Each structure stands twice: as C-alpha cells, then as structure tokens.
PDB file of C-alpha atoms (C1' of nucleotides) in Angstrom:
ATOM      1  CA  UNK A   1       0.000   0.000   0.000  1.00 61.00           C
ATOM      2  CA  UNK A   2       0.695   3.623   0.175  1.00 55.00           C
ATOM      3  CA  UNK A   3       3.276   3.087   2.369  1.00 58.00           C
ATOM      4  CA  UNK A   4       1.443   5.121   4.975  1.00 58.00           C
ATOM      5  CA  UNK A   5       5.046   6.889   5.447  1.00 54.00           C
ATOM      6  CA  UNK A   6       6.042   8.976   8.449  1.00 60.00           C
ATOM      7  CA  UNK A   7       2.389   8.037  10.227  1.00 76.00           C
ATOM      8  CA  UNK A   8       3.151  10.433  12.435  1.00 83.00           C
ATOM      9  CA  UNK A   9       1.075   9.293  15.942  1.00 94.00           C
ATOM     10  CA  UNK A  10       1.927  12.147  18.465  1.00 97.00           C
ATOM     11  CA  UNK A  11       2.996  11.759  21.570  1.00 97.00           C
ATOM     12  CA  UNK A  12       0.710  11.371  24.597  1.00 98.00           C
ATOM     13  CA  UNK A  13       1.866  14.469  25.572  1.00 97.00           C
ATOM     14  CA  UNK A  14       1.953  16.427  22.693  1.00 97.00           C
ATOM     15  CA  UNK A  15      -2.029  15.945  22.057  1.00 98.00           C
ATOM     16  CA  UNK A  16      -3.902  18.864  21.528  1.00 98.00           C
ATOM     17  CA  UNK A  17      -7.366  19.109  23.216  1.00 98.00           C
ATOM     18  CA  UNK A  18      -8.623  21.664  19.793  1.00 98.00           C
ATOM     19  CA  UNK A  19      -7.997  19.529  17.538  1.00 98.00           C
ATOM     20  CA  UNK A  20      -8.707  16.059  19.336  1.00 98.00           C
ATOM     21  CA  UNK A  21     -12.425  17.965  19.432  1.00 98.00           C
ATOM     22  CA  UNK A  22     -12.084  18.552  15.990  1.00 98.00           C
ATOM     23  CA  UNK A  23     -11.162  15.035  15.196  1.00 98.00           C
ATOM     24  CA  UNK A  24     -14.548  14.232  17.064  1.00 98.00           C
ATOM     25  CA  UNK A  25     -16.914  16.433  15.580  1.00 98.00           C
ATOM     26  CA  UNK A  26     -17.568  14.121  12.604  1.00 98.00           C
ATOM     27  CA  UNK A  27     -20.527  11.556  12.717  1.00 98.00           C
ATOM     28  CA  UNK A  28     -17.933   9.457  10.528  1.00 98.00           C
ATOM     29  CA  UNK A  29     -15.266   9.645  13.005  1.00 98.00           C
ATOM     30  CA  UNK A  30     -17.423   9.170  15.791  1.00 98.00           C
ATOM     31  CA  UNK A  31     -18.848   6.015  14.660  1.00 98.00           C
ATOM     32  CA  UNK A  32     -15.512   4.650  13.871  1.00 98.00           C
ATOM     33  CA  UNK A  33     -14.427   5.595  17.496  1.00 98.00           C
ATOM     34  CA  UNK A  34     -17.591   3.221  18.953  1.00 98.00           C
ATOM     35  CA  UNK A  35     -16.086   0.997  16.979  1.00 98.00           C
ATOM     36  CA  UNK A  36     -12.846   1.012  18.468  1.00 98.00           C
ATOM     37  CA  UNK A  37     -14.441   1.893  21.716  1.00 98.00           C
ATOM     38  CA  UNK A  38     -14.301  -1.801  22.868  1.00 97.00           C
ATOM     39  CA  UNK A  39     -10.653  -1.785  23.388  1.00 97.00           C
ATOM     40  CA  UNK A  40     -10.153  -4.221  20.121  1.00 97.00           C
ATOM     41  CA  UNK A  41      -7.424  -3.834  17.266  1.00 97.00           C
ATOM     42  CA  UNK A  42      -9.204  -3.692  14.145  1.00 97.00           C
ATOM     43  CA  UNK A  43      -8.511  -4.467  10.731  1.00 97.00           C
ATOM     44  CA  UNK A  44      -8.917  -1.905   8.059  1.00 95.00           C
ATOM     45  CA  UNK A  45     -11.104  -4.411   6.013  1.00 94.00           C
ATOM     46  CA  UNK A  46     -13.345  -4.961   9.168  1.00 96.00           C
ATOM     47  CA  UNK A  47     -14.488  -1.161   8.413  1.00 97.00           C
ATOM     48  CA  UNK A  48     -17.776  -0.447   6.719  1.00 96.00           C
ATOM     49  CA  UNK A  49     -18.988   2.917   6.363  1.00 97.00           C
ATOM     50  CA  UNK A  50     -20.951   4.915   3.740  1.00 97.00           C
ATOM     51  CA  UNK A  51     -18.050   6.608   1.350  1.00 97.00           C
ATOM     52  CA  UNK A  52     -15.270   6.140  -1.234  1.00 97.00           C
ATOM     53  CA  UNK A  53     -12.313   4.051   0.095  1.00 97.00           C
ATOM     54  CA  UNK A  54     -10.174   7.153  -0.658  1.00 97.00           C
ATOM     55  CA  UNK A  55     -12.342   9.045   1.769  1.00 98.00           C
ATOM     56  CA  UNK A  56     -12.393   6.419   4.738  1.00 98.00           C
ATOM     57  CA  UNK A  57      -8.590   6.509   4.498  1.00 97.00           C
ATOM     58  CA  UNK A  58      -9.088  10.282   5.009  1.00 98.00           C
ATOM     59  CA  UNK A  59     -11.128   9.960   8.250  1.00 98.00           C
ATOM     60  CA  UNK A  60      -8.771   7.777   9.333  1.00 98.00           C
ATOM     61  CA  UNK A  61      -5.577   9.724   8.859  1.00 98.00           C
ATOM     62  CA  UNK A  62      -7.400  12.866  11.184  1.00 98.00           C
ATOM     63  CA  UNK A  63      -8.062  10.238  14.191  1.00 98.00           C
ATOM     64  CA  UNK A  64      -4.685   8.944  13.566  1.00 98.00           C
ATOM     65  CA  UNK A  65      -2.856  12.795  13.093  1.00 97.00           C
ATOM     66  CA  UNK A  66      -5.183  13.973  16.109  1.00 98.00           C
ATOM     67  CA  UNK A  67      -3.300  10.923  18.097  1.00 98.00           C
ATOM     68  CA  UNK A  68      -7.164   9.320  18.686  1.00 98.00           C
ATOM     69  CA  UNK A  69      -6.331   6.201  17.154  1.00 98.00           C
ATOM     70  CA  UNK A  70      -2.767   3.955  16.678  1.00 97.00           C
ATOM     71  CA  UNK A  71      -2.144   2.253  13.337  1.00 96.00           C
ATOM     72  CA  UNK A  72       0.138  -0.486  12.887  1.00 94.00           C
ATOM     73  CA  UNK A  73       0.811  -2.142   9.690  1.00 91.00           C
ATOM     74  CA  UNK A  74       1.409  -5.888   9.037  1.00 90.00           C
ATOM     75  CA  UNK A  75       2.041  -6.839   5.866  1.00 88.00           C
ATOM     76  CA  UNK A  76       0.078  -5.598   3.006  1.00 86.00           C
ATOM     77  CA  UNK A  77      -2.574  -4.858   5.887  1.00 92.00           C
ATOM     78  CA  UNK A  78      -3.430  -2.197   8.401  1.00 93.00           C
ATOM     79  CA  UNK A  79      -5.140  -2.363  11.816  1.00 97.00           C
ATOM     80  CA  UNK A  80      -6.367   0.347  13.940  1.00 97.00           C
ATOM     81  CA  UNK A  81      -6.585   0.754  17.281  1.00 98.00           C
ATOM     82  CA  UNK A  82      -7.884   3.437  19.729  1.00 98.00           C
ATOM     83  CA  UNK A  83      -5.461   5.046  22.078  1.00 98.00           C
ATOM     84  CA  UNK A  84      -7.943   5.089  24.615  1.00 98.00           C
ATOM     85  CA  UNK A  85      -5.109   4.950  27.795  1.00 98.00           C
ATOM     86  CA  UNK A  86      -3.731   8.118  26.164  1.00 98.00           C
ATOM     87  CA  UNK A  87      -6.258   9.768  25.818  1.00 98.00           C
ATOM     88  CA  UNK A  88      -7.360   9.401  29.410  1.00 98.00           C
ATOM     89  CA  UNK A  89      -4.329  10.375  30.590  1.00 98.00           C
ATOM     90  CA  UNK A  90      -4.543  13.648  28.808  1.00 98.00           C
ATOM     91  CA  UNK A  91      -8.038  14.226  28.597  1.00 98.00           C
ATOM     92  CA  UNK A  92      -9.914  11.994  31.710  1.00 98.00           C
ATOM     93  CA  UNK A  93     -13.315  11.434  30.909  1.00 98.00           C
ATOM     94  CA  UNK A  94     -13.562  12.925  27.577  1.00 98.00           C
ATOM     95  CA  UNK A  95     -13.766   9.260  25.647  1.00 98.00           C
ATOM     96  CA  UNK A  96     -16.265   8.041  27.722  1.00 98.00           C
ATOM     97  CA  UNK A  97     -18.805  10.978  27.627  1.00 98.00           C
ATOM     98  CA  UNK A  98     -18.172  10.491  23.889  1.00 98.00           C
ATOM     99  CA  UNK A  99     -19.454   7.154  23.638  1.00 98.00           C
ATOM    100  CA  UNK A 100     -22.079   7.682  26.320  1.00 98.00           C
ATOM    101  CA  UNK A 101     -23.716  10.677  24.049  1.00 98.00           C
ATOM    102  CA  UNK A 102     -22.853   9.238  20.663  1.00 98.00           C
ATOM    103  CA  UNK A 103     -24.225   5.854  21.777  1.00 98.00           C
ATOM    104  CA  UNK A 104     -27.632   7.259  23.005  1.00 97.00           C
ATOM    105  CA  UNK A 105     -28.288   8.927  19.409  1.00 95.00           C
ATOM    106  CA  UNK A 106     -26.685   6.396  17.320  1.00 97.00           C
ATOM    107  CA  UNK A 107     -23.807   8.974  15.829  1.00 98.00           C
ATOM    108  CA  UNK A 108     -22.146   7.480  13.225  1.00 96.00           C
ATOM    109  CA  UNK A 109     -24.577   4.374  13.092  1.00 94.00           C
ATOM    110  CA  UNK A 110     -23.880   4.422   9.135  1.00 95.00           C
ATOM    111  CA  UNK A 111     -20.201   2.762   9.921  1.00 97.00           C
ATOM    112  CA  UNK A 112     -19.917  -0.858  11.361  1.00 95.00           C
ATOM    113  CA  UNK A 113     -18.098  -4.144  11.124  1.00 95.00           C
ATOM    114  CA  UNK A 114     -18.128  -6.287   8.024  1.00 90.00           C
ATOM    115  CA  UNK A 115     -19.589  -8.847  10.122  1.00 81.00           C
ATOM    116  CA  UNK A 116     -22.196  -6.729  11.470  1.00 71.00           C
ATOM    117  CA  UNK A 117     -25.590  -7.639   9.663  1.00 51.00           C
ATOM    118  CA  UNK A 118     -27.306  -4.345   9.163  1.00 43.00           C
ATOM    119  CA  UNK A 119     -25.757  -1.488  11.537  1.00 37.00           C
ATOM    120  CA  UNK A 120     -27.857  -1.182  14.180  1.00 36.00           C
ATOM    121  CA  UNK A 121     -29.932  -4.359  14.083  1.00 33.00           C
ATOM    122  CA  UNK A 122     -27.121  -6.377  15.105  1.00 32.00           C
ATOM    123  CA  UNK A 123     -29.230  -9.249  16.599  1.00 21.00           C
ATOM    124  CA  UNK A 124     -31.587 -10.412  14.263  1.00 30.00           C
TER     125      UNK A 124
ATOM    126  CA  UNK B   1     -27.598  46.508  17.919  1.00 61.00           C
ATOM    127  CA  UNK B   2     -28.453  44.414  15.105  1.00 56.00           C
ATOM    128  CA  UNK B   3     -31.889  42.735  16.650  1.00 59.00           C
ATOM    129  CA  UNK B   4     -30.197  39.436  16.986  1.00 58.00           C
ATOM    130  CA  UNK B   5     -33.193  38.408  14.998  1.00 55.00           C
ATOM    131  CA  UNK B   6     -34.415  34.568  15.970  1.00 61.00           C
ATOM    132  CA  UNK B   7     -31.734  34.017  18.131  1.00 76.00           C
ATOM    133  CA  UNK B   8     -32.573  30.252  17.241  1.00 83.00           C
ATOM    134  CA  UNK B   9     -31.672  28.725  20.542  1.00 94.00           C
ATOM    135  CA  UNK B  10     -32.049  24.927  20.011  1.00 97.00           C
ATOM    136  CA  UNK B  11     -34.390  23.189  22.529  1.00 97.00           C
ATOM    137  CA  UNK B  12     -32.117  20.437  24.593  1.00 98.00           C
ATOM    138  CA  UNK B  13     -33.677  17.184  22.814  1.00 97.00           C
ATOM    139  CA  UNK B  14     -32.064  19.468  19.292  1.00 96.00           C
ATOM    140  CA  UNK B  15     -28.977  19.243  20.714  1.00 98.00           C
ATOM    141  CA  UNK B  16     -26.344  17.574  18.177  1.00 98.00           C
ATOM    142  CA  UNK B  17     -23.588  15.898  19.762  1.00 98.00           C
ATOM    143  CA  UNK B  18     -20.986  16.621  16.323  1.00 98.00           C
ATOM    144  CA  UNK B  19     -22.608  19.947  16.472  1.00 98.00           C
ATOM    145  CA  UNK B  20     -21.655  20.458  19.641  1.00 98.00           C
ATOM    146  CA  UNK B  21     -18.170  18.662  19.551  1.00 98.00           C
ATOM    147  CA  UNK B  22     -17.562  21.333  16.505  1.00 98.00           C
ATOM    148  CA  UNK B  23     -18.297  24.358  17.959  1.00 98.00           C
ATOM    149  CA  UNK B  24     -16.223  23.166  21.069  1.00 98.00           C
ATOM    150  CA  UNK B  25     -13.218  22.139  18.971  1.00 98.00           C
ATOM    151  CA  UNK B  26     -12.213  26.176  18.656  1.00 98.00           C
ATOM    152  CA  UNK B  27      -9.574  27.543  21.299  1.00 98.00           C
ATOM    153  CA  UNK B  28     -10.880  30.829  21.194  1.00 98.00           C
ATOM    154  CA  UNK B  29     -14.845  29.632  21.505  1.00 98.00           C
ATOM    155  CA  UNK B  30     -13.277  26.867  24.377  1.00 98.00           C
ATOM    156  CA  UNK B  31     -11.604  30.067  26.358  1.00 98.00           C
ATOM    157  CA  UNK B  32     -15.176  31.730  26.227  1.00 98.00           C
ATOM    158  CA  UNK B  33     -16.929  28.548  27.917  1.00 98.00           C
ATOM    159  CA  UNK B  34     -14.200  28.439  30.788  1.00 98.00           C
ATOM    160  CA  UNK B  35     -15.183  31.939  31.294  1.00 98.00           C
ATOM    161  CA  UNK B  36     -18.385  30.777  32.038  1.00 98.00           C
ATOM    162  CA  UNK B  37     -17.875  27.916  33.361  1.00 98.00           C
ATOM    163  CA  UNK B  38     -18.399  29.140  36.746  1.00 97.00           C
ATOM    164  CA  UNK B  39     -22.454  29.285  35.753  1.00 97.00           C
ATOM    165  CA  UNK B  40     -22.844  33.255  35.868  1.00 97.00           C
ATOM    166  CA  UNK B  41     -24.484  35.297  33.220  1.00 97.00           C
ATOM    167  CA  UNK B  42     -21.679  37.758  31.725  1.00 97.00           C
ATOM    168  CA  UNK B  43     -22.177  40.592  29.332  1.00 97.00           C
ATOM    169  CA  UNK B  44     -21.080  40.765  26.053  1.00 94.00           C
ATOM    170  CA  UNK B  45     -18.546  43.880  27.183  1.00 94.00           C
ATOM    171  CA  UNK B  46     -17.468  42.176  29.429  1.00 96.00           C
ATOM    172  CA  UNK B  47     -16.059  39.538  27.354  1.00 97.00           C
ATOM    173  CA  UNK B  48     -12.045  40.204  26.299  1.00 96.00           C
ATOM    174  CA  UNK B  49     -10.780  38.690  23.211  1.00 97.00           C
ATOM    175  CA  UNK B  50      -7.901  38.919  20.718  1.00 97.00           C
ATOM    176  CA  UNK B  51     -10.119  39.124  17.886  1.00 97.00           C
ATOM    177  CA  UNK B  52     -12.396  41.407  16.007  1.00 97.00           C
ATOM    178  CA  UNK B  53     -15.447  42.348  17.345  1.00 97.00           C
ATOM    179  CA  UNK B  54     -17.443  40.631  14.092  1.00 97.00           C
ATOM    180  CA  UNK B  55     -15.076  37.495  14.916  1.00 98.00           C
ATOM    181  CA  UNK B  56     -16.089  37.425  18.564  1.00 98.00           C
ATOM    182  CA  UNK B  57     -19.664  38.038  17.532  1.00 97.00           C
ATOM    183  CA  UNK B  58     -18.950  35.018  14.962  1.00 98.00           C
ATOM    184  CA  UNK B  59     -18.265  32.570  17.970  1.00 98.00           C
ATOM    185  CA  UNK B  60     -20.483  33.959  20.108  1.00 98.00           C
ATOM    186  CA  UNK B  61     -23.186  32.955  17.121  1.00 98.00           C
ATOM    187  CA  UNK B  62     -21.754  29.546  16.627  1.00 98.00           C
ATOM    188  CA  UNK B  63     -22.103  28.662  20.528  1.00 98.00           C
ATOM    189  CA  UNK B  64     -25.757  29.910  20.959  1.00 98.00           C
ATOM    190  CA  UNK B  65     -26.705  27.378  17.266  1.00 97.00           C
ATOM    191  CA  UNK B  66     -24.943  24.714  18.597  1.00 98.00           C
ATOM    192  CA  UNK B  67     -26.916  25.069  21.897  1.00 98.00           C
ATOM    193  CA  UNK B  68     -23.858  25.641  24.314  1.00 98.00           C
ATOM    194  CA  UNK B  69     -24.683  28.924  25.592  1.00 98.00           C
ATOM    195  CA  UNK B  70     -28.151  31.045  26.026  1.00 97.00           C
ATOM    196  CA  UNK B  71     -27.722  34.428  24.682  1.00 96.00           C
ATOM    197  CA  UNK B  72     -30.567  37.060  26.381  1.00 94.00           C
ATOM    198  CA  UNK B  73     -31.155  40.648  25.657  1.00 90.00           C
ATOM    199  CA  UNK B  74     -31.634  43.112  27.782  1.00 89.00           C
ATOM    200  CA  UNK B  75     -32.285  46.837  26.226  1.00 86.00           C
ATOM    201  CA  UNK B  76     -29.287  47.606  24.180  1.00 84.00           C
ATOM    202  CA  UNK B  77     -26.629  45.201  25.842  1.00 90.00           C
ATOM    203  CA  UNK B  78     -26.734  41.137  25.842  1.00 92.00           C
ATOM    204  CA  UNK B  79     -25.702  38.973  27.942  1.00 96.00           C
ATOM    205  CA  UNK B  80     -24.397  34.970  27.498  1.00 97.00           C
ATOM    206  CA  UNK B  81     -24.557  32.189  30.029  1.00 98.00           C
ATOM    207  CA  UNK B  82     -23.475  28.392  29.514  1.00 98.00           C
ATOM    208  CA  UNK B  83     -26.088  26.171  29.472  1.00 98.00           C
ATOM    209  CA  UNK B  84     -24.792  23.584  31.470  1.00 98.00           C
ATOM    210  CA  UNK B  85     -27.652  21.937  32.889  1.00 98.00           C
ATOM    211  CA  UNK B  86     -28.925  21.177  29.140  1.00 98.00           C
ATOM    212  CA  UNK B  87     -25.429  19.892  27.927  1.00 98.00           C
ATOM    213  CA  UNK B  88     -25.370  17.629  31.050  1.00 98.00           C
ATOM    214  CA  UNK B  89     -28.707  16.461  30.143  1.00 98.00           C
ATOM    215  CA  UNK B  90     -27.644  15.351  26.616  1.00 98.00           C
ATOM    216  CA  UNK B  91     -24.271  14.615  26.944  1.00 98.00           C
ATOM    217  CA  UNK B  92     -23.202  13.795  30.820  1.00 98.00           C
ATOM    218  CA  UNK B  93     -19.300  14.766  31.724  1.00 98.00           C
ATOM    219  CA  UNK B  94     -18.768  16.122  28.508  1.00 98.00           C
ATOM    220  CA  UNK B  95     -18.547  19.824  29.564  1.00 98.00           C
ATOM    221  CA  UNK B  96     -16.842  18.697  32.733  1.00 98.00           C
ATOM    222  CA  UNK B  97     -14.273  16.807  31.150  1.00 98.00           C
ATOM    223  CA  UNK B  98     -13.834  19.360  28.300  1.00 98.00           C
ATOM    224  CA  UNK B  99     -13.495  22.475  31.416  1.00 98.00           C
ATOM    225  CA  UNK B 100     -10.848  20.171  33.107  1.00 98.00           C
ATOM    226  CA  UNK B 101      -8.631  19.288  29.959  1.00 98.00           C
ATOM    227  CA  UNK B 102      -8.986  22.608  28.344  1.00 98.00           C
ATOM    228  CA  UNK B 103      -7.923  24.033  32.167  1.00 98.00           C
ATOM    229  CA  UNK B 104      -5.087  22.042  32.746  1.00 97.00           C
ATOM    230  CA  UNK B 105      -3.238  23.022  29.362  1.00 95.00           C
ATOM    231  CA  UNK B 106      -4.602  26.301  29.029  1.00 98.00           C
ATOM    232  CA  UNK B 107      -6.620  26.319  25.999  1.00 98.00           C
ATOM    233  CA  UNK B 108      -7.974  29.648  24.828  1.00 97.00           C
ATOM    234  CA  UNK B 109      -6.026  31.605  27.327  1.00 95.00           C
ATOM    235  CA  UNK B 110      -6.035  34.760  25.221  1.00 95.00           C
ATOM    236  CA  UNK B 111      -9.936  34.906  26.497  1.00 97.00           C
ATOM    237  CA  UNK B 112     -10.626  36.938  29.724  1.00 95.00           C
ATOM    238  CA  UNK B 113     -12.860  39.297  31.459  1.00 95.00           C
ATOM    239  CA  UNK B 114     -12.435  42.688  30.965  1.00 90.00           C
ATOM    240  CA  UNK B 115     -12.126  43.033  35.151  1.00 80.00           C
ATOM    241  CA  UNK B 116      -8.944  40.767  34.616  1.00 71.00           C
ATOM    242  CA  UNK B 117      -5.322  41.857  34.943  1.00 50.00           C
ATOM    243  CA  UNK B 118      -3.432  39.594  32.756  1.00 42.00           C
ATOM    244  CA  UNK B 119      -5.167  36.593  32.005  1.00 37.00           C
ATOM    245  CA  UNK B 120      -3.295  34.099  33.488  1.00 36.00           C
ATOM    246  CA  UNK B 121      -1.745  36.162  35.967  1.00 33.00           C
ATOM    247  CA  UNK B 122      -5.213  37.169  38.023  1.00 31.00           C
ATOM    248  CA  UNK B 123      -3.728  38.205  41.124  1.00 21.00           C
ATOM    249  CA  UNK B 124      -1.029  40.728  41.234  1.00 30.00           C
TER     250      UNK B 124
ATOM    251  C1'  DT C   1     -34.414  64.120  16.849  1.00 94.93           C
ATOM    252  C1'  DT C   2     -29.629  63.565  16.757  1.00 94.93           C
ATOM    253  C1'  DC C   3     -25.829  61.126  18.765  1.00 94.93           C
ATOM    254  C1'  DG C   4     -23.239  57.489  20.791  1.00 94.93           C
ATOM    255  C1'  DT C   5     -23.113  52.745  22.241  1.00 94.93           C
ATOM    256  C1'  DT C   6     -23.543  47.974  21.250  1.00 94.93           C
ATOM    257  C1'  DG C   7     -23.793  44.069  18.608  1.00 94.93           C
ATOM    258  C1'  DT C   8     -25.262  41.831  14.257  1.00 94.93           C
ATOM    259  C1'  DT C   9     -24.881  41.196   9.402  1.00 94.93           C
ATOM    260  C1'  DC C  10     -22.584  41.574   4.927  1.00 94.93           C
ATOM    261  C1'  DG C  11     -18.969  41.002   1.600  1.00 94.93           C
ATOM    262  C1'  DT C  12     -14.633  39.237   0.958  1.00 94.93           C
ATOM    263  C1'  DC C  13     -10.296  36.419   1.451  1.00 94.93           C
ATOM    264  C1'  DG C  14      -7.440  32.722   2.328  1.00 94.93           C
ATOM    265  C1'  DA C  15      -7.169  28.332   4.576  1.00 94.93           C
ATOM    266  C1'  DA C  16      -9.077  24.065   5.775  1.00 94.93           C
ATOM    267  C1'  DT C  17     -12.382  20.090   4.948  1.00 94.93           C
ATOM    268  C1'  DA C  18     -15.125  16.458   2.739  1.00 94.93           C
ATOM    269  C1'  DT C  19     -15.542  13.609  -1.214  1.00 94.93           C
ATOM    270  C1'  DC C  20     -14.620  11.236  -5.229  1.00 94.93           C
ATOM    271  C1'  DG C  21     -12.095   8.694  -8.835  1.00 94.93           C
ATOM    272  C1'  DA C  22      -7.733   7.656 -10.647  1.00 94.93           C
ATOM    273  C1'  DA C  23      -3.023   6.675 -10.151  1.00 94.93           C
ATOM    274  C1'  DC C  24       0.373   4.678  -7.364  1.00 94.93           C
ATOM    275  C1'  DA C  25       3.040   1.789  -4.128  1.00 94.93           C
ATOM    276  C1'  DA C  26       4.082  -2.228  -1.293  1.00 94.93           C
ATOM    277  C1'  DG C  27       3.357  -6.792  -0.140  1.00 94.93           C
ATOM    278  C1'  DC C  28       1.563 -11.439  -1.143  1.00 94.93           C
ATOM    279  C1'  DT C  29       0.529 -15.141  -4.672  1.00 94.93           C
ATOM    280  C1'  DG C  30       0.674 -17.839  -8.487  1.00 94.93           C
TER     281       DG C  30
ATOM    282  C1'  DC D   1       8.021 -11.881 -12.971  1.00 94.93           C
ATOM    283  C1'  DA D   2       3.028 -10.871 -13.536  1.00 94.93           C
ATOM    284  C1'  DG D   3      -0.982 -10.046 -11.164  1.00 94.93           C
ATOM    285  C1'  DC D   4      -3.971  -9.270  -7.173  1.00 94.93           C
ATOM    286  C1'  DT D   5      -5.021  -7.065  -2.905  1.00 94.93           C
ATOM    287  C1'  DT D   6      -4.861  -3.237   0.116  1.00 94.93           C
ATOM    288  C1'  DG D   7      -4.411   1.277   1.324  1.00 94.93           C
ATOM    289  C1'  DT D   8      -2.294   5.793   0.466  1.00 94.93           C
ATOM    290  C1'  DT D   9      -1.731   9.833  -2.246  1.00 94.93           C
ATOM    291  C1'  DC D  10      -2.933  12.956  -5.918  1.00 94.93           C
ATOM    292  C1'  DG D  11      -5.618  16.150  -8.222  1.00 94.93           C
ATOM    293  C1'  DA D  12     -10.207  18.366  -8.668  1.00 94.93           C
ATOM    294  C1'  DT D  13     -14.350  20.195  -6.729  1.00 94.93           C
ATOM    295  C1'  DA D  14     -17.593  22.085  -3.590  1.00 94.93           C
ATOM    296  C1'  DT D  15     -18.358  23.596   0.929  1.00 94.93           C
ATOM    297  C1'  DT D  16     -17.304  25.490   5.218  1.00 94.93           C
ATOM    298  C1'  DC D  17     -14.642  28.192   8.464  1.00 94.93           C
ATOM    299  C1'  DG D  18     -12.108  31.965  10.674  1.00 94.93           C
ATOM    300  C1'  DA D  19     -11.034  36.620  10.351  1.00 94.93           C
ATOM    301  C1'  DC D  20     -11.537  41.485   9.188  1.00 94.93           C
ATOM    302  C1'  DG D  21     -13.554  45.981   8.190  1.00 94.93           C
ATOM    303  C1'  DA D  22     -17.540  48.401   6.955  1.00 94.93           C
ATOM    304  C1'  DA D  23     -22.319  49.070   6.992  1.00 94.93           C
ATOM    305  C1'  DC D  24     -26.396  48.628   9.543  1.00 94.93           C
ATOM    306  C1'  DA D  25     -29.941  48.395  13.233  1.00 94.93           C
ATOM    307  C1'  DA D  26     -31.818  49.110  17.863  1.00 94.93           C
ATOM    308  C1'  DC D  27     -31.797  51.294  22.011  1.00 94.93           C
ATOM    309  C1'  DG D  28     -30.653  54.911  25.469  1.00 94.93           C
ATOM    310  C1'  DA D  29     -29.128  59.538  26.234  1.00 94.93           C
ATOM    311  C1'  DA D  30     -28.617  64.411  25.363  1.00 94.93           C
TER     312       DA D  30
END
DNA sequence: TTCGTTGTTCGTCGAATATCGAACAAGCTG
DNA sequence: CAGCTTGTTCGATATTCGACGAACAACGAA
C-alpha cells in the first residue's frame, strides 16, 4: 500500500485538546471511534462505512494525526486501534462521555463491522 | 444593535452531539466557555478577546446554534450564560471533562474578562 | 431628533475540509 | 516476474470556516 510513510502518531503528551475535538466532531469519526471503543485492534477491512475508500482513508488519517487512534501495519494490511489509555491520561473522561452521548443517538450508526448484519440491528 | 433576529436557541432534545463537539473544537470559543464555566451570566462587554469584534460576535453565534450557551437581551446590551444543565442532560461529563482538559493546558487563554489583569496572571 | 453605544450582518479572502475517482506503491501469490 | 489485494496519495471540486472591516440596526441619552 501507500506506504502510509512517516504516520506520524503524536505523543501522549503532545495531544492537543482543539484539535482532538475537531477530530470528534464528525458523525464518521465518531462512529468509527464506537467501533474502536471496545478496546479491540481492528482491521482496516473490518471497516464499513458509507463513502469512497479514498475518503475512509481520510477519516482515518485525522483520528490517527489527532493521536485518537494507533495504526500499525502488518504486511500488506493495516489495523487500527484506539489510544484510549492516552487519551485518558490527557483528557480523563472525555472518551467516555463520547461514547455515552454518541451511543444514546446512534452517531455514526452508518459505519460498522463487516460482520455486522445491518448497523444497528445487530441481533436479528 | 443588530436585533439578533431569531436568536434560534435549540431546545435540549435538538442538541447535536458533532454539532456540539464542533463548535467546542475552537480555542478561542473553548476560552469563552471556561469563562463561564463558573455558571454566571456575563455581558457581552465584558467579554475580552484577541479578535475582532465581528469574529467574537462570529463565535459567540456559533455557541448559541450549537446550543452551548443562552444568549438574552436586555435593552441595548446582551448577555451569554453556559447552558450547562442542558449539555449535562444530553451529553453527561462532557462539559466537565472538556473544562478540566482545556484548564489544565490552558486552551484559549487569550480569552478573559475585561475586570482581569493579565489573564493568566489574576492576582497581582 | 440627533448622537453614541452595542452588537449583528454583509462582503470578501485565504485556509481548511469532505468527497470522489484515478493513479500509485508495497506486499503477497501464483 | 506478472498479477492481485490493500491502502495511500494525488488532483479536482464544492463547501465550510475563521477573520476582518464596513455598513447597519436598535436602544438609550442628550
């Protein structure tokens, strides 16, 4: 792939509480956070969500610049994961009010798991 | 002063959680909700900023849509207050965590109150 | 009524963002 | 090596955002 060169990943320290907000003012981004929220490592062709490949890469790059999510590369794949510890070292509580809010209104619903069957009727 | 016509003011079930997390992702518009943090009702001159009036105005705007703050006029002045009760209805610990991040690192220290010395330096 | 004060709105600019399709690059696979 | 898979990057748009100064509107005061 693109090589994905220089991937950047600031430090835990150098995270900046602007543009983490920034990083999580997009329905896109936010569902891909609940995604992550569960602690797993994903892969990149796990991700489902409503838009061009090109575009999803996109999203992905802001959570990773923003230092929201960690991506390691094996191989010709990628997996993501979210840096929850860091982030609750920086920002303590932030995450979880997050998910709380974005899980009550179904943000980001539109982007789930390849497995999933249809978003939010996961069960049945 | 320009009637502030249909000052909008979403009702609390409106609220938009990526709204919100945009119009919170701005140091300048984070510095005005520390100010107010504290729950009081400040006037508009009271409100120090290094910006443009029509900028501060601009923020001041984007806060009230997004439902962070109430904006109320009163003859020819206004004033602003956070509305932190709503917020906590909709999204619990997000303000909270937002005020203690964006307090520990200083975000959008260039905002003040006009009663203020130096901004950081309030005492002597 | 004529000012002065106080904010809002308008027009404009440059920068940033969201999206897409196409081209590209790096690893596997055959 | 040739080809496939998997993402990234590159334009190209269209939209939005932040900022400013100037014009405007509403209210209180002289």
């Amino acid at each position: 792939m693109g090589a994905m060169r220089r991937a950047h990943h600031p430090a835990t320290e150098e995270l900046s509480l602007p543009e983490v907000m920034a990083a999580l003012s997009d329905p896109l981004r936010i569902g891909l956070v609940r995604l992550l929220a569960d602690g797993a490592e994903r892969g990149w062709g796990e991700l489902r969500a409503p838009v061009a490949k090109s575009t999803l890469s996109h999203h992905l790059r802001v959570l990773r610049d923003a230092g929201v999510t960690r991506t390691r590369q094996e191989g010709t794949r990628c997996f993501v994961v979210l840096r929850r510890r860091d982030l609750e070292d920086r920002f303590p509580g932030l995450v979880e009010a997050l998910l709380g809010a974005a899980d009550a209104e179904d943000v980001g619903g539109g982007v789930h798991l390849a497995s999933d069957a249809g978003s939010t009727a996961a069960c049945r």
